[in-house]
mmCIF file of C-alpha atoms in Angstrom:
data_model
loop_
_atom_site.group_PDB
_atom_site.id
_atom_site.type_symbol
_atom_site.label_atom_id
_atom_site.label_comp_id
_atom_site.label_asym_id
_atom_site.label_seq_id
_atom_site.Cartn_x
_atom_site.Cartn_y
_atom_site.Cartn_z
ATOM 1 C CA TRP A 588 158.302 28.357 146.466
ATOM 2 C CA MET A 589 157.631 32.067 146.881
ATOM 3 C CA GLY A 590 156.387 31.586 150.439
ATOM 4 C CA GLU A 591 159.237 29.276 151.408
ATOM 5 C CA ASN A 592 161.745 31.929 150.304
ATOM 6 C CA ASP A 593 160.041 34.890 151.985
ATOM 7 C CA PHE A 594 158.823 36.236 148.639
ATOM 8 C CA THR A 595 162.297 37.062 147.343
ATOM 9 C CA PRO A 596 162.748 38.477 143.829
ATOM 10 C CA LEU A 597 163.805 35.317 141.960
ATOM 11 C CA PRO A 598 160.777 33.157 142.869
ATOM 12 C CA THR A 599 158.507 36.132 142.179
ATOM 13 C CA ALA A 600 160.071 36.639 138.744
ATOM 14 C CA VAL A 601 159.777 32.928 137.942
ATOM 15 C CA TYR A 602 156.113 33.002 138.972
ATOM 16 C CA GLY A 603 155.610 35.970 136.644
ATOM 17 C CA PHE A 604 157.272 33.986 133.853
ATOM 18 C CA VAL A 605 154.969 31.016 134.455
ATOM 19 C CA LEU A 606 151.913 33.273 134.348
ATOM 20 C CA MET A 607 153.200 34.925 131.160
ATOM 21 C CA ALA A 608 153.748 31.500 129.577
ATOM 22 C CA ALA A 609 150.154 30.554 130.403
ATOM 23 C CA GLY A 610 148.990 33.805 128.793
ATOM 24 C CA VAL A 611 150.993 33.100 125.653
ATOM 25 C CA ALA A 612 149.548 29.582 125.543
ATOM 26 C CA TYR A 613 146.045 31.110 125.728
ATOM 27 C CA LEU A 614 146.813 33.403 122.794
ATOM 28 C CA ILE A 615 148.241 30.528 120.744
ATOM 29 C CA LEU A 616 145.232 28.337 121.519
ATOM 30 C CA THR A 617 142.810 31.096 120.555
ATOM 31 C CA LYS A 618 144.594 31.706 117.256
ATOM 32 C CA ALA A 619 144.708 27.961 116.497
ATOM 33 C CA ILE A 620 140.974 27.569 117.111
ATOM 34 C CA ILE A 621 140.206 30.590 114.939
ATOM 35 C CA ALA A 622 142.456 29.268 112.148
ATOM 36 C CA HIS A 623 140.755 25.884 112.334
ATOM 37 C CA GLN A 624 137.289 27.444 112.114
ATOM 38 C CA GLY A 625 138.161 29.367 108.957
ATOM 39 C CA ALA A 626 137.139 32.760 107.614
ATOM 40 C CA GLY A 627 133.632 32.800 109.079
ATOM 41 C CA SER A 628 134.798 32.120 112.626
ATOM 42 C CA LYS A 629 132.310 33.255 115.254
ATOM 43 C CA LEU A 630 135.100 33.131 117.827
ATOM 44 C CA LYS A 631 137.160 35.602 115.792
ATOM 45 C CA ALA A 632 134.196 37.972 115.659
ATOM 46 C CA ALA A 633 133.646 37.576 119.394
ATOM 47 C CA VAL A 634 137.263 37.911 120.500
ATOM 48 C CA GLY A 635 138.165 40.722 118.132
ATOM 49 C CA ASP A 636 141.595 42.168 118.888
ATOM 50 C CA ASP A 637 141.637 40.395 122.278
ATOM 51 C CA ILE A 638 142.981 43.393 124.120
ATOM 52 C CA LYS A 639 142.414 41.676 127.457
ATOM 53 C CA GLY A 640 144.528 38.668 126.490
ATOM 54 C CA LYS A 641 147.359 40.708 125.014
ATOM 55 C CA MET A 642 147.400 43.150 127.923
ATOM 56 C CA SER A 643 147.604 40.273 130.387
ATOM 57 C CA GLY A 644 150.689 38.893 128.677
ATOM 58 C CA LEU A 645 152.354 42.302 128.544
ATOM 59 C CA LEU A 646 151.616 42.966 132.201
ATOM 60 C CA TYR A 647 153.044 39.586 133.182
ATOM 61 C CA LEU A 648 156.109 40.319 131.049
ATOM 62 C CA ALA A 649 156.552 43.628 132.879
ATOM 63 C CA SER A 650 156.206 41.880 136.256
ATOM 64 C CA ILE A 651 159.350 39.796 135.661
ATOM 65 C CA PRO A 652 161.968 42.592 135.792
ATOM 66 C CA LEU A 653 159.848 44.552 138.266
ATOM 67 C CA ALA A 654 160.205 41.669 140.725
ATOM 68 C CA PHE A 655 163.856 42.663 141.079
ATOM 69 C CA VAL A 656 162.948 46.316 141.657
ATOM 70 C CA GLN A 657 159.988 45.979 144.050
ATOM 71 C CA GLN A 658 158.223 42.665 144.532
ATOM 72 C CA TRP A 659 154.974 44.302 145.633
ATOM 73 C CA ILE A 660 154.604 45.831 142.147
ATOM 74 C CA SER A 661 154.703 42.337 140.645
ATOM 75 C CA TYR A 662 152.179 41.099 143.211
ATOM 76 C CA ALA A 663 149.894 44.012 142.338
ATOM 77 C CA ILE A 664 150.151 43.051 138.656
ATOM 78 C CA PHE A 665 149.337 39.402 139.441
ATOM 79 C CA ILE A 666 146.282 40.413 141.447
ATOM 80 C CA GLY A 667 145.191 43.050 138.912
ATOM 81 C CA VAL A 668 145.278 40.639 135.981
ATOM 82 C CA ALA A 669 143.399 38.019 137.997
ATOM 83 C CA LEU A 670 140.719 40.585 138.811
ATOM 84 C CA ILE A 671 140.467 41.582 135.138
ATOM 85 C CA TRP A 672 139.744 37.966 134.207
ATOM 86 C CA LEU A 673 137.372 37.514 137.138
ATOM 87 C CA VAL A 674 134.902 39.836 135.427
ATOM 88 C CA PRO A 675 132.873 37.682 133.006
ATOM 89 C CA ASP A 676 133.614 38.262 129.347
ATOM 90 C CA ARG A 677 130.263 38.650 127.577
ATOM 91 C CA ARG A 678 131.742 39.009 124.064
ATOM 92 C CA ILE A 679 131.805 35.318 123.262
ATOM 93 C CA GLU A 680 128.396 34.496 124.743
ATOM 94 C CA SER A 681 126.655 37.375 122.969
ATOM 95 C CA LYS A 682 128.206 36.560 119.577
ATOM 96 C CA LEU A 683 127.519 32.825 119.802
ATOM 97 C CA ALA A 684 123.899 33.413 120.866
ATOM 98 C CA LYS A 685 123.168 35.261 117.604
#
């Protein structure tokens, strides 16, 4: 849709909303798994404050209004968050191995 409309602001903002919704779903899923595991959750110890997950959602939220200011800023946010998640997260593996 973005490509068919020459990357205009509205499709870019909607794409940012979809990415933000996926980020929120990730946070909800993580919290549900931790709640199901109980107080001694290894996942809770591994994830901690989940700065990476929360920052992703906030960046996607910021990309929505920024799409109407300058679309390239939103694209940079999309690419930046993808690159952040491309780096393997060793927290979970190291905590579960113990």
